[in-house]
Amino acid sequence: MKNILLVSSAQTRPLLLCILLLVVASACNHSAPPAPPAESVKLTKYPRNIILLIGDGMGISQITAAMYAHDAPLALEQFPIVGLIKTYASDDLITDSAAGATAFAAGVKTYNGAIGVNQDMVPVPTILEEAAARGMATGLIATSSITHATPAAFIAHVKYRHMMEEIAADFLKTPIDLFIGGGKKYFDRREKDNRNLYRELQTQGYLVSDYLQEDLSNIKLNAERPFAYFTADAEPLPFQSGRDYLVPATRLSLPFLEKRSREGFFLMIEGSQIDWGGHANDSEYIISEMLDFDQAIGAVLEFAKENGETLVIVTSDHETGGYAINTGSAMGNILGAFTTDKHTATLVPVFAFGPGAELFAGTYENTAIYDKMRNALNFKGISGSAASASSN
């Protein structure tokens, strides 16, 4: 359907593929020998769709606290495959979300603050861009601004994560089918130029709306038009303060993306503010965000079980807060404690369900998430990680 539903999107795909090839060629234009081929495992069944859910700042203790604070099993407990990943960045044992998300999105270890570039600041193709170039539908949903580090790393290429307006401009360079999150001001009230990206998206054929115009739950999507929705001017509220769009956004996106392309879809959903609860050393903040994120996971699992062609991956970019459940805690009453208000280097979990889930068992680098997703989607040709490695 993608090649007939949206003319502007179809016209941009050959250009996007050329850009991706140029990025890879540029990264490979060095005298060092080529990197070994990315992991390739023959699967008994390949997924048509991948949904990657990232709980920012979510470690084992954050999951445990939500589990013990809640009176029913978590959706996370339904996953048959569990693994662990090493989260360090290229320049620091303690990663930030930018380097961590770039590892997932492009398969490279890079410096803290980097968005979609390697440690030499060279842009690297992302799994979302590769999927779009192959005709798949793509989407991003976050409980932060959509220009925040994690969603940005899948679609933008800038030297530093705080370049929010540059990140917003990159959304118009890749034919993404759906994005939902905060950060409206980086699109329509820019300080560095006079562009109105909100209007430019509309010109490109997008249905664009926001929290000031209508509630997300009232929107009826037409699969013939891509969709952008802004949930806040800057950063959305915490769940405890009334933010309630993550589950509705998830449920809205799945049938929409399924209809957008016969080639399947790639969707990244971030529970962004688990991390913010860790930075605030606020146990209740963490637990409420975890439970909201878990409800979104439940909605995804419901879809995946019925669909039968969807690989679901849940992981984290890093742990935040050095969070622990202390003596005196009880079921329904968690006494949390913290060792820091920053990130830590502890391993974080990976959960997988559906065709290709077996790839995600074991202990491995965070960059392997990208390679395993490419393997699951049966993407051929040089990967972004291999191109980056050969440039060093």
mmCIF file of C-alpha atoms in Angstrom:
data_model
loop_
_atom_site.group_PDB
_atom_site.id
_atom_site.type_symbol
_atom_site.label_atom_id
_atom_site.label_comp_id
_atom_site.label_asym_id
_atom_site.label_seq_id
_atom_site.Cartn_x
_atom_site.Cartn_y
_atom_site.Cartn_z
ATOM 1 C CA MET A 1 0.000 0.000 0.000
ATOM 2 C CA LYS A 2 2.826 2.440 0.702
ATOM 3 C CA ASN A 3 3.708 2.785 -2.946
ATOM 4 C CA ILE A 4 0.184 3.915 -3.859
ATOM 5 C CA LEU A 5 -1.247 5.597 -0.775
ATOM 6 C CA LEU A 6 1.074 8.565 -0.354
ATOM 7 C CA VAL A 7 2.770 10.049 -3.376
ATOM 8 C CA SER A 8 5.146 12.284 -1.436
ATOM 9 C CA SER A 9 6.298 9.377 0.729
ATOM 10 C CA ALA A 10 6.815 7.123 -2.274
ATOM 11 C CA GLN A 11 8.864 9.767 -4.012
ATOM 12 C CA THR A 12 11.176 10.159 -1.041
ATOM 13 C CA ARG A 13 12.004 6.469 -0.616
ATOM 14 C CA PRO A 14 14.464 6.179 -3.544
ATOM 15 C CA LEU A 15 16.176 9.338 -2.279
ATOM 16 C CA LEU A 16 16.306 7.930 1.253
ATOM 17 C CA LEU A 17 17.832 4.671 0.015
ATOM 18 C CA CYS A 18 20.464 6.625 -1.925
ATOM 19 C CA ILE A 19 21.263 8.679 1.186
ATOM 20 C CA LEU A 20 21.651 5.517 3.250
ATOM 21 C CA LEU A 21 23.990 4.022 0.637
ATOM 22 C CA LEU A 22 26.048 7.225 0.592
ATOM 23 C CA VAL A 23 26.290 7.200 4.394
ATOM 24 C CA VAL A 24 27.523 3.623 4.351
ATOM 25 C CA ALA A 25 29.950 4.316 1.487
ATOM 26 C CA SER A 26 31.348 7.326 3.314
ATOM 27 C CA ALA A 27 31.829 5.343 6.503
ATOM 28 C CA CYS A 28 33.536 2.541 4.554
ATOM 29 C CA ASN A 29 35.929 4.750 2.584
ATOM 30 C CA HIS A 30 38.997 3.938 4.678
ATOM 31 C CA SER A 31 41.942 1.598 4.348
ATOM 32 C CA ALA A 32 41.142 -0.586 7.373
ATOM 33 C CA PRO A 33 40.005 -4.142 6.582
ATOM 34 C CA PRO A 34 36.232 -4.715 6.584
ATOM 35 C CA ALA A 35 34.569 -5.730 9.825
ATOM 36 C CA PRO A 36 33.358 -9.306 10.188
ATOM 37 C CA PRO A 37 29.777 -9.830 8.987
ATOM 38 C CA ALA A 38 26.978 -9.070 11.415
ATOM 39 C CA GLU A 39 25.398 -11.931 13.283
ATOM 40 C CA SER A 40 23.230 -14.041 10.949
ATOM 41 C CA VAL A 41 21.166 -16.881 12.306
ATOM 42 C CA LYS A 42 18.660 -18.891 10.292
ATOM 43 C CA LEU A 43 15.224 -18.632 11.900
ATOM 44 C CA THR A 44 12.400 -21.125 11.531
ATOM 45 C CA LYS A 45 10.015 -18.176 11.161
ATOM 46 C CA TYR A 46 10.777 -14.536 10.429
ATOM 47 C CA PRO A 47 8.626 -11.718 11.819
ATOM 48 C CA ARG A 48 6.890 -9.264 9.538
ATOM 49 C CA ASN A 49 6.821 -6.538 12.192
ATOM 50 C CA ILE A 50 9.093 -5.466 15.055
ATOM 51 C CA ILE A 51 7.952 -3.470 18.064
ATOM 52 C CA LEU A 52 10.832 -2.290 20.265
ATOM 53 C CA LEU A 53 9.797 -0.968 23.677
ATOM 54 C CA ILE A 54 12.445 0.913 25.666
ATOM 55 C CA GLY A 55 11.979 1.632 29.349
ATOM 56 C CA ASP A 56 14.422 4.489 29.808
ATOM 57 C CA GLY A 57 16.320 4.021 33.087
ATOM 58 C CA MET A 58 14.602 0.669 33.708
ATOM 59 C CA GLY A 59 16.732 -1.827 35.622
ATOM 60 C CA ILE A 60 15.855 -5.036 37.421
ATOM 61 C CA SER A 61 14.947 -3.162 40.616
ATOM 62 C CA GLN A 62 12.564 -0.838 38.785
ATOM 63 C CA ILE A 63 10.779 -3.856 37.315
ATOM 64 C CA THR A 64 10.738 -5.633 40.674
ATOM 65 C CA ALA A 65 9.320 -2.589 42.460
ATOM 66 C CA ALA A 66 6.456 -2.344 39.959
ATOM 67 C CA MET A 67 5.837 -6.071 40.254
ATOM 68 C CA TYR A 68 5.626 -6.027 44.061
ATOM 69 C CA ALA A 69 3.694 -2.739 44.241
ATOM 70 C CA HIS A 70 1.011 -4.060 41.901
ATOM 71 C CA ASP A 71 -1.745 -6.497 42.826
ATOM 72 C CA ALA A 72 -1.668 -8.354 39.491
ATOM 73 C CA PRO A 73 1.096 -9.886 37.362
ATOM 74 C CA LEU A 74 2.915 -7.570 34.985
ATOM 75 C CA ALA A 75 2.682 -8.022 31.231
ATOM 76 C CA LEU A 76 6.471 -8.355 31.332
ATOM 77 C CA GLU A 77 6.058 -11.663 33.142
ATOM 78 C CA GLN A 78 4.560 -13.224 29.998
ATOM 79 C CA PHE A 79 7.781 -13.070 27.971
ATOM 80 C CA PRO A 80 9.374 -16.492 27.356
ATOM 81 C CA ILE A 81 12.846 -15.185 26.424
ATOM 82 C CA VAL A 82 15.012 -13.058 28.736
ATOM 83 C CA GLY A 83 18.537 -11.748 28.220
ATOM 84 C CA LEU A 84 20.961 -9.156 29.587
ATOM 85 C CA ILE A 85 22.852 -6.376 27.838
ATOM 86 C CA LYS A 86 26.012 -4.373 28.539
ATOM 87 C CA THR A 87 25.216 -0.693 28.273
ATOM 88 C CA TYR A 88 28.556 1.185 28.299
ATOM 89 C CA ALA A 89 29.292 3.951 25.766
ATOM 90 C CA SER A 90 32.452 4.324 23.673
ATOM 91 C CA ASP A 91 33.796 7.074 25.944
ATOM 92 C CA ASP A 92 32.390 6.129 29.354
ATOM 93 C CA LEU A 93 31.441 3.051 31.353
ATOM 94 C CA ILE A 94 28.239 4.931 32.234
ATOM 95 C CA THR A 95 26.145 5.541 29.129
ATOM 96 C CA ASP A 96 23.559 8.215 28.556
ATOM 97 C CA SER A 97 20.317 7.736 26.640
ATOM 98 C CA ALA A 98 21.708 9.199 23.419
ATOM 99 C CA ALA A 99 24.604 6.758 23.132
ATOM 100 C CA GLY A 100 22.436 3.914 24.415
ATOM 101 C CA ALA A 101 19.657 4.533 21.898
ATOM 102 C CA THR A 102 22.144 4.983 19.058
ATOM 103 C CA ALA A 103 23.538 1.541 19.944
ATOM 104 C CA PHE A 104 20.033 0.061 19.568
ATOM 105 C CA ALA A 105 19.159 2.088 16.469
ATOM 106 C CA ALA A 106 22.397 1.787 14.509
ATOM 107 C CA GLY A 107 24.512 -0.909 16.159
ATOM 108 C CA VAL A 108 27.467 1.296 17.096
ATOM 109 C CA LYS A 109 29.103 2.229 20.365
ATOM 110 C CA THR A 110 29.363 5.997 20.417
ATOM 111 C CA TYR A 111 30.073 8.872 22.799
ATOM 112 C CA ASN A 112 27.588 10.163 25.336
ATOM 113 C CA GLY A 113 25.364 12.794 23.770
ATOM 114 C CA ALA A 114 25.643 11.435 20.214
ATOM 115 C CA ILE A 115 22.440 11.091 18.195
ATOM 116 C CA GLY A 116 22.659 8.752 15.213
ATOM 117 C CA VAL A 117 26.393 9.323 14.673
ATOM 118 C CA ASN A 118 29.409 7.168 15.485
ATOM 119 C CA GLN A 119 32.310 8.141 17.728
ATOM 120 C CA ASP A 120 33.849 10.067 14.803
ATOM 121 C CA MET A 121 30.620 12.068 14.431
ATOM 122 C CA VAL A 122 29.834 10.350 11.120
ATOM 123 C CA PRO A 123 26.098 9.679 10.546
ATOM 124 C CA VAL A 124 25.145 6.000 10.636
ATOM 125 C CA PRO A 125 22.004 4.446 9.116
ATOM 126 C CA THR A 126 19.353 3.478 11.655
ATOM 127 C CA ILE A 127 17.032 0.484 11.718
ATOM 128 C CA LEU A 128 14.066 2.838 11.241
ATOM 129 C CA GLU A 129 15.645 4.401 8.148
ATOM 130 C CA GLU A 130 16.566 0.994 6.757
ATOM 131 C CA ALA A 131 13.024 -0.245 7.346
ATOM 132 C CA ALA A 132 11.526 2.838 5.651
ATOM 133 C CA ALA A 133 13.865 2.444 2.662
ATOM 134 C CA ARG A 134 12.583 -1.121 2.254
ATOM 135 C CA GLY A 135 8.978 0.026 2.160
ATOM 136 C CA MET A 136 8.045 -0.814 5.744
ATOM 137 C CA ALA A 137 5.856 1.493 7.796
ATOM 138 C CA THR A 138 7.646 3.134 10.733
ATOM 139 C CA GLY A 139 6.674 4.865 13.959
ATOM 140 C CA LEU A 140 7.948 6.463 17.159
ATOM 141 C CA ILE A 141 6.029 7.037 20.412
ATOM 142 C CA ALA A 142 7.496 8.557 23.581
ATOM 143 C CA THR A 143 6.331 9.941 26.922
ATOM 144 C CA SER A 144 9.008 12.632 26.525
ATOM 145 C CA SER A 145 9.406 15.157 23.735
ATOM 146 C CA ILE A 146 9.678 13.312 20.422
ATOM 147 C CA THR A 147 13.023 15.098 19.960
ATOM 148 C CA HIS A 148 14.419 13.649 23.200
ATOM 149 C CA ALA A 149 17.483 11.415 23.034
ATOM 150 C CA THR A 150 15.877 7.985 22.644
ATOM 151 C CA PRO A 151 13.341 8.652 19.860
ATOM 152 C CA ALA A 152 15.768 11.077 18.199
ATOM 153 C CA ALA A 153 18.464 8.419 17.813
ATOM 154 C CA PHE A 154 16.232 6.410 15.474
ATOM 155 C CA ILE A 155 15.624 9.210 12.962
ATOM 156 C CA ALA A 156 18.121 12.062 13.460
ATOM 157 C CA HIS A 157 21.863 12.544 12.991
ATOM 158 C CA VAL A 158 23.323 15.332 15.129
ATOM 159 C CA LYS A 159 26.478 15.705 17.163
ATOM 160 C CA TYR A 160 24.748 16.398 20.454
ATOM 161 C CA ARG A 161 21.401 15.486 21.977
ATOM 162 C CA HIS A 162 20.466 19.013 23.045
ATOM 163 C CA MET A 163 20.250 20.157 19.396
ATOM 164 C CA MET A 164 16.479 19.821 19.594
ATOM 165 C CA GLU A 165 15.597 22.035 16.615
ATOM 166 C CA GLU A 166 18.080 20.236 14.369
ATOM 167 C CA ILE A 167 16.610 16.923 15.515
ATOM 168 C CA ALA A 168 13.094 18.163 14.700
ATOM 169 C CA ALA A 169 14.212 19.147 11.193
ATOM 170 C CA ASP A 170 15.496 15.616 10.613
ATOM 171 C CA PHE A 171 11.948 14.277 11.011
ATOM 172 C CA LEU A 172 11.185 15.771 7.596
ATOM 173 C CA LYS A 173 14.070 13.927 5.925
ATOM 174 C CA THR A 174 12.789 10.383 6.526
ATOM 175 C CA PRO A 175 9.272 9.236 5.535
ATOM 176 C CA ILE A 176 8.156 8.179 9.017
ATOM 177 C CA ASP A 177 4.499 7.144 9.110
ATOM 178 C CA LEU A 178 3.581 8.004 12.694
ATOM 179 C CA PHE A 179 5.105 9.865 15.608
ATOM 180 C CA ILE A 180 3.549 10.840 18.921
ATOM 181 C CA GLY A 181 5.239 12.763 21.731
ATOM 182 C CA GLY A 182 5.957 16.196 23.155
ATOM 183 C CA GLY A 183 8.201 18.922 21.775
ATOM 184 C CA LYS A 184 5.755 20.906 19.642
ATOM 185 C CA LYS A 185 7.746 24.125 20.112
ATOM 186 C CA TYR A 186 10.765 22.666 18.313
ATOM 187 C CA PHE A 187 8.590 22.331 15.222
ATOM 188 C CA ASP A 188 6.436 25.471 15.168
ATOM 189 C CA ARG A 189 8.197 28.130 17.278
ATOM 190 C CA ARG A 190 11.806 27.704 16.380
ATOM 191 C CA GLU A 191 14.550 30.075 17.545
ATOM 192 C CA LYS A 192 17.311 29.203 15.056
ATOM 193 C CA ASP A 193 15.302 29.739 11.866
ATOM 194 C CA ASN A 194 11.902 30.824 10.624
ATOM 195 C CA ARG A 195 10.736 27.395 9.470
ATOM 196 C CA ASN A 196 7.382 26.100 10.642
ATOM 197 C CA LEU A 197 7.875 22.347 10.553
ATOM 198 C CA TYR A 198 4.308 21.761 11.706
ATOM 199 C CA ARG A 199 3.064 23.334 8.471
ATOM 200 C CA GLU A 200 5.777 21.646 6.422
ATOM 201 C CA LEU A 201 4.573 18.268 7.693
ATOM 202 C CA GLN A 202 1.045 19.173 6.630
ATOM 203 C CA THR A 203 2.367 20.167 3.205
ATOM 204 C CA GLN A 204 4.022 16.748 2.953
ATOM 205 C CA GLY A 205 0.617 15.131 3.438
ATOM 206 C CA TYR A 206 0.657 14.455 7.185
ATOM 207 C CA LEU A 207 -2.378 14.673 9.394
ATOM 208 C CA VAL A 208 -0.898 16.831 12.162
ATOM 209 C CA SER A 209 -2.629 17.591 15.436
ATOM 210 C CA ASP A 210 -1.787 18.369 19.045
ATOM 211 C CA TYR A 211 -2.990 18.492 22.621
ATOM 212 C CA LEU A 212 -4.397 22.008 22.185
ATOM 213 C CA GLN A 213 -6.633 21.030 19.284
ATOM 214 C CA GLU A 214 -8.047 17.663 20.295
ATOM 215 C CA ASP A 215 -7.483 14.701 22.550
ATOM 216 C CA LEU A 216 -5.617 11.839 20.968
ATOM 217 C CA SER A 217 -8.423 9.432 21.859
ATOM 218 C CA ASN A 218 -10.842 11.416 19.668
ATOM 219 C CA ILE A 219 -8.759 11.152 16.501
ATOM 220 C CA LYS A 220 -9.807 8.810 13.693
ATOM 221 C CA LEU A 221 -6.863 7.909 11.490
ATOM 222 C CA ASN A 222 -6.945 7.375 7.754
ATOM 223 C CA ALA A 223 -4.263 4.904 6.635
ATOM 224 C CA GLU A 224 -3.778 6.940 3.456
ATOM 225 C CA ARG A 225 -2.071 9.749 5.420
ATOM 226 C CA PRO A 226 0.905 9.661 7.808
ATOM 227 C CA PHE A 227 0.216 11.028 11.270
ATOM 228 C CA ALA A 228 1.987 13.306 13.748
ATOM 229 C CA TYR A 229 0.603 14.285 17.140
ATOM 230 C CA PHE A 230 2.209 16.535 19.752
ATOM 231 C CA THR A 231 1.291 15.751 23.349
ATOM 232 C CA ALA A 232 2.993 18.780 24.917
ATOM 233 C CA ASP A 233 4.718 22.015 23.980
ATOM 234 C CA ALA A 234 7.959 20.801 25.562
ATOM 235 C CA GLU A 235 8.051 17.798 27.906
ATOM 236 C CA PRO A 236 4.838 15.920 28.826
ATOM 237 C CA LEU A 237 3.623 15.660 32.406
ATOM 238 C CA PRO A 238 4.416 12.625 34.568
ATOM 239 C CA PHE A 239 1.774 9.900 34.667
ATOM 240 C CA GLN A 240 1.002 10.840 38.293
ATOM 241 C CA SER A 241 0.187 14.386 37.186
ATOM 242 C CA GLY A 242 -2.349 13.355 34.551
ATOM 243 C CA ARG A 243 -0.462 12.189 31.440
ATOM 244 C CA ASP A 244 -2.480 9.306 30.049
ATOM 245 C CA TYR A 245 -1.727 8.923 26.343
ATOM 246 C CA LEU A 246 0.832 6.102 26.161
ATOM 247 C CA VAL A 247 -1.621 3.192 26.070
ATOM 248 C CA PRO A 248 -4.131 4.926 23.738
ATOM 249 C CA ALA A 249 -1.250 5.955 21.446
ATOM 250 C CA THR A 250 0.000 2.381 21.383
ATOM 251 C CA ARG A 251 -3.428 0.953 20.584
ATOM 252 C CA LEU A 252 -3.992 3.611 17.904
ATOM 253 C CA SER A 253 -0.650 3.009 16.198
ATOM 254 C CA LEU A 254 -0.714 -0.767 15.752
ATOM 255 C CA PRO A 255 -3.639 -1.242 13.319
ATOM 256 C CA PHE A 256 -2.682 2.014 11.589
ATOM 257 C CA LEU A 257 0.892 0.902 10.861
ATOM 258 C CA GLU A 258 -0.318 -2.554 9.873
ATOM 259 C CA LYS A 259 -2.500 -0.956 7.186
ATOM 260 C CA ARG A 260 0.181 1.460 6.014
ATOM 261 C CA SER A 261 2.375 -1.142 4.319
ATOM 262 C CA ARG A 262 2.230 -4.679 2.980
ATOM 263 C CA GLU A 263 5.915 -4.989 3.925
ATOM 264 C CA GLY A 264 5.293 -4.826 7.684
ATOM 265 C CA PHE A 265 6.302 -2.159 10.192
ATOM 266 C CA PHE A 266 8.903 -1.073 12.735
ATOM 267 C CA LEU A 267 7.694 0.776 15.826
ATOM 268 C CA MET A 268 9.689 2.078 18.800
ATOM 269 C CA ILE A 269 7.783 2.944 21.983
ATOM 270 C CA GLU A 270 9.593 4.596 24.885
ATOM 271 C CA GLY A 271 8.525 4.797 28.512
ATOM 272 C CA SER A 272 10.709 7.878 28.922
ATOM 273 C CA GLN A 273 10.017 9.008 32.449
ATOM 274 C CA ILE A 274 11.044 5.899 34.377
ATOM 275 C CA ASP A 275 14.446 7.508 34.015
ATOM 276 C CA TRP A 276 13.228 10.834 35.342
ATOM 277 C CA GLY A 277 11.908 9.141 38.476
ATOM 278 C CA GLY A 278 15.373 7.673 39.016
ATOM 279 C CA HIS A 279 17.041 11.055 38.571
ATOM 280 C CA ALA A 280 14.573 12.495 41.081
ATOM 281 C CA ASN A 281 15.229 9.597 43.504
ATOM 282 C CA ASP A 282 11.466 9.235 43.688
ATOM 283 C CA SER A 283 10.301 5.662 44.123
ATOM 284 C CA GLU A 284 6.598 6.427 43.557
ATOM 285 C CA TYR A 285 7.461 8.261 40.337
ATOM 286 C CA ILE A 286 9.392 5.211 39.099
ATOM 287 C CA ILE A 287 6.626 2.753 39.982
ATOM 288 C CA SER A 288 3.825 4.790 38.403
ATOM 289 C CA GLU A 289 5.819 5.184 35.178
ATOM 290 C CA MET A 290 6.699 1.494 35.185
ATOM 291 C CA LEU A 291 3.058 0.473 35.526
ATOM 292 C CA ASP A 292 2.004 2.819 32.706
ATOM 293 C CA PHE A 293 4.781 1.393 30.516
ATOM 294 C CA ASP A 294 3.744 -2.143 31.407
ATOM 295 C CA GLN A 295 0.180 -1.429 30.295
ATOM 296 C CA ALA A 296 1.548 -0.366 26.916
ATOM 297 C CA ILE A 297 3.540 -3.608 26.817
ATOM 298 C CA GLY A 298 0.300 -5.482 27.535
ATOM 299 C CA ALA A 299 -1.434 -3.753 24.604
ATOM 300 C CA VAL A 300 1.473 -4.696 22.326
ATOM 301 C CA LEU A 301 1.440 -8.317 23.482
ATOM 302 C CA GLU A 302 -2.303 -8.524 22.878
ATOM 303 C CA PHE A 303 -1.723 -7.372 19.294
ATOM 304 C CA ALA A 304 1.280 -9.653 18.766
ATOM 305 C CA LYS A 305 -0.506 -12.761 20.020
ATOM 306 C CA GLU A 306 -3.398 -12.181 17.650
ATOM 307 C CA ASN A 307 -1.195 -11.100 14.738
ATOM 308 C CA GLY A 308 1.320 -13.967 14.953
ATOM 309 C CA GLU A 309 3.895 -12.155 12.787
ATOM 310 C CA THR A 310 5.231 -9.627 15.266
ATOM 311 C CA LEU A 311 8.470 -9.732 17.253
ATOM 312 C CA VAL A 312 8.203 -7.769 20.510
ATOM 313 C CA ILE A 313 11.376 -6.675 22.303
ATOM 314 C CA VAL A 314 11.428 -4.853 25.641
ATOM 315 C CA THR A 315 14.669 -3.473 27.032
ATOM 316 C CA SER A 316 16.329 -0.451 28.609
ATOM 317 C CA ASP A 317 19.121 1.893 27.591
ATOM 318 C CA HIS A 318 20.544 1.943 31.140
ATOM 319 C CA GLU A 319 19.559 1.878 34.796
ATOM 320 C CA THR A 320 19.036 5.171 36.642
ATOM 321 C CA GLY A 321 19.476 5.932 40.329
ATOM 322 C CA GLY A 322 21.202 2.790 41.595
ATOM 323 C CA TYR A 323 17.698 1.887 42.777
ATOM 324 C CA ALA A 324 17.190 -0.749 45.485
ATOM 325 C CA ILE A 325 14.263 -2.227 47.418
ATOM 326 C CA ASN A 326 15.215 -1.976 51.068
ATOM 327 C CA THR A 327 14.490 -3.826 54.291
ATOM 328 C CA GLY A 328 11.038 -2.963 55.587
ATOM 329 C CA SER A 329 9.414 -3.193 52.151
ATOM 330 C CA ALA A 330 6.289 -5.306 51.758
ATOM 331 C CA MET A 331 3.914 -6.251 48.975
ATOM 332 C CA GLY A 332 2.174 -3.032 48.026
ATOM 333 C CA ASN A 333 4.598 -0.921 50.071
ATOM 334 C CA ILE A 334 8.021 -0.432 48.493
ATOM 335 C CA LEU A 335 10.759 1.347 50.435
ATOM 336 C CA GLY A 336 13.132 2.392 47.688
ATOM 337 C CA ALA A 337 16.663 3.699 48.147
ATOM 338 C CA PHE A 338 19.228 5.150 45.760
ATOM 339 C CA THR A 339 23.003 5.250 45.412
ATOM 340 C CA THR A 340 23.026 8.152 42.930
ATOM 341 C CA ASP A 341 20.782 10.552 41.042
ATOM 342 C CA LYS A 342 22.554 9.637 37.810
ATOM 343 C CA HIS A 343 22.849 6.589 35.571
ATOM 344 C CA THR A 344 24.673 3.403 36.526
ATOM 345 C CA ALA A 345 26.589 0.767 34.531
ATOM 346 C CA THR A 346 24.626 -2.268 35.691
ATOM 347 C CA LEU A 347 23.446 -4.789 33.133
ATOM 348 C CA VAL A 348 19.828 -4.306 32.069
ATOM 349 C CA PRO A 349 17.314 -6.913 30.904
ATOM 350 C CA VAL A 350 15.936 -7.784 27.481
ATOM 351 C CA PHE A 351 12.581 -9.527 27.030
ATOM 352 C CA ALA A 352 11.427 -11.018 23.717
ATOM 353 C CA PHE A 353 8.237 -12.576 22.377
ATOM 354 C CA GLY A 354 7.196 -13.828 18.941
ATOM 355 C CA PRO A 355 9.013 -14.986 15.806
ATOM 356 C CA GLY A 356 12.752 -14.472 16.250
ATOM 357 C CA ALA A 357 12.548 -14.091 20.037
ATOM 358 C CA GLU A 358 15.178 -16.823 20.491
ATOM 359 C CA LEU A 359 17.820 -14.436 19.140
ATOM 360 C CA PHE A 360 17.571 -12.322 22.274
ATOM 361 C CA ALA A 361 18.517 -14.871 24.951
ATOM 362 C CA GLY A 362 21.950 -14.617 26.584
ATOM 363 C CA THR A 363 24.271 -11.790 27.585
ATOM 364 C CA TYR A 364 25.583 -9.420 24.925
ATOM 365 C CA GLU A 365 26.411 -5.836 23.941
ATOM 366 C CA ASN A 366 23.640 -3.278 23.533
ATOM 367 C CA THR A 367 24.710 -2.894 19.895
ATOM 368 C CA ALA A 368 23.640 -6.508 19.281
ATOM 369 C CA ILE A 369 19.992 -5.439 19.604
ATOM 370 C CA TYR A 370 20.362 -3.719 16.226
ATOM 371 C CA ASP A 371 22.098 -6.690 14.609
ATOM 372 C CA LYS A 372 19.496 -9.117 15.960
ATOM 373 C CA MET A 373 16.639 -6.942 14.674
ATOM 374 C CA ARG A 374 18.233 -6.830 11.203
ATOM 375 C CA ASN A 375 18.683 -10.589 11.368
ATOM 376 C CA ALA A 376 15.039 -11.066 12.374
ATOM 377 C CA LEU A 377 13.830 -8.852 9.519
ATOM 378 C CA ASN A 378 16.161 -10.723 7.147
ATOM 379 C CA PHE A 379 17.796 -7.493 6.016
ATOM 380 C CA LYS A 380 20.604 -8.190 3.573
ATOM 381 C CA GLY A 381 23.685 -6.091 2.831
ATOM 382 C CA ILE A 382 26.135 -4.204 4.990
ATOM 383 C CA SER A 383 24.781 -2.913 8.295
ATOM 384 C CA GLY A 384 25.416 0.443 9.884
ATOM 385 C CA SER A 385 27.526 -1.209 12.585
ATOM 386 C CA ALA A 386 29.753 -2.962 10.055
ATOM 387 C CA ALA A 387 30.199 0.247 8.095
ATOM 388 C CA SER A 388 31.179 2.154 11.237
ATOM 389 C CA ALA A 389 33.618 -0.547 12.364
ATOM 390 C CA SER A 390 35.378 -0.526 9.004
ATOM 391 C CA SER A 391 35.829 3.241 9.236
ATOM 392 C CA ASN A 392 37.965 2.985 12.389
#
